[in-house]
C-alpha positions as a Python dict, from the first residue, in 0.01 Angstrom:
ca = {
    (1, 'M'): (0, 0, 0),
    (2, 'E'): (228, 198, 105),
    (3, 'G'): (466, 204, -262),
    (4, 'D'): (146, 255, -415),
    (5, 'I'): (93, 560, -303),
    (6, 'A'): (423, 697, -380),
    (7, 'Q'): (382, 582, -774),
    (8, 'L'): (80, 819, -783),
    (9, 'G'): (301, 1074, -647),
    (10, 'Q'): (547, 1009, -851),
    (11, 'F'): (286, 990, -1176),
    (12, 'I'): (101, 1317, -1081),
    (13, 'G'): (412, 1472, -1017),
    (14, 'A'): (553, 1394, -1338),
    (15, 'G'): (251, 1545, -1455),
    (16, 'L'): (193, 1827, -1316),
    (17, 'A'): (602, 1875, -1494),
    (18, 'G'): (494, 1742, -1784),
    (19, 'I'): (232, 2062, -1812),
    (20, 'G'): (584, 2271, -1889),
    (21, 'S'): (606, 2144, -2217),
    (22, 'G'): (255, 2283, -2301),
    (23, 'A'): (358, 2607, -2172),
    (24, 'A'): (685, 2604, -2385),
    (25, 'A'): (477, 2518, -2705),
    (26, 'I'): (255, 2856, -2587),
    (27, 'G'): (592, 3057, -2543),
    (28, 'V'): (688, 2962, -2913),
    (29, 'G'): (367, 3077, -2981),
    (30, 'H'): (365, 3422, -2812),
    (31, 'V'): (701, 3497, -2959),
    (32, 'A'): (679, 3392, -3269),
    (33, 'G'): (329, 3566, -3335),
    (34, 'N'): (506, 3906, -3185),
    (35, 'F'): (784, 3866, -3389),
    (36, 'L'): (549, 3864, -3731),
    (37, 'A'): (349, 4112, -3589),
    (38, 'G'): (639, 4358, -3559),
    (39, 'A'): (764, 4243, -3918),
    (40, 'L'): (468, 4336, -4049),
    (41, 'R'): (473, 4687, -3895),
    (42, 'N'): (805, 4721, -4013),
    (43, 'P'): (969, 4482, -4274),
    (44, 'S'): (1332, 4639, -4260),
    (45, 'A'): (1364, 4613, -3953),
    (46, 'A'): (1273, 4262, -3964),
    (47, 'G'): (1583, 4138, -4071),
    (48, 'G'): (1757, 4231, -3753),
    (49, 'Q'): (1564, 4070, -3540),
    (50, 'T'): (1632, 3745, -3657),
    (51, 'A'): (1814, 3647, -3392),
    (52, 'T'): (1627, 3764, -3124),
    (53, 'L'): (1374, 3588, -3267),
    (54, 'F'): (1576, 3246, -3255),
    (55, 'I'): (1716, 3330, -2921),
    (56, 'G'): (1387, 3345, -2764),
    (57, 'I'): (1236, 3004, -2911),
    (58, 'A'): (1523, 2851, -2786),
    (59, 'F'): (1486, 2980, -2430),
    (60, 'A'): (1117, 2894, -2451),
    (61, 'E'): (1240, 2543, -2571),
    (62, 'A'): (1472, 2484, -2309),
    (63, 'L'): (1252, 2546, -2065),
    (64, 'G'): (1050, 2225, -2264),
    (65, 'I'): (1312, 2034, -2225),
    (66, 'F'): (1409, 2102, -1865),
    (67, 'S'): (1081, 2019, -1775),
    (68, 'F'): (1064, 1695, -2013),
    (69, 'L'): (1381, 1615, -1792),
    (70, 'I'): (1207, 1667, -1419),
    (71, 'A'): (910, 1450, -1571),
    (72, 'L'): (1149, 1181, -1622),
    (73, 'L'): (1346, 1127, -1338),
    (74, 'L'): (992, 1178, -1135),
    (75, 'M'): (870, 860, -1309),
    (76, 'F'): (1191, 626, -1335),
    (77, 'A'): (1447, 740, -1073),
    (78, 'V'): (1275, 861, -802),
}
């Protein structure tokens, strides 16, 4: 019985950590959407902001990868 409760806690924690993957997808959508909105307003400045776009996407995806790693650690290492 006690092992089942501990395993239940692991799965709940992994599910909550997995929410970070969805949040990363939302973050990437916001970064790309704001870049496109700015590029449509001022197309001449869009070329200079492309590096910033990729850096923002990389940070958002890194958070998703970290949350996925936490979920895996909770499921299999704890």
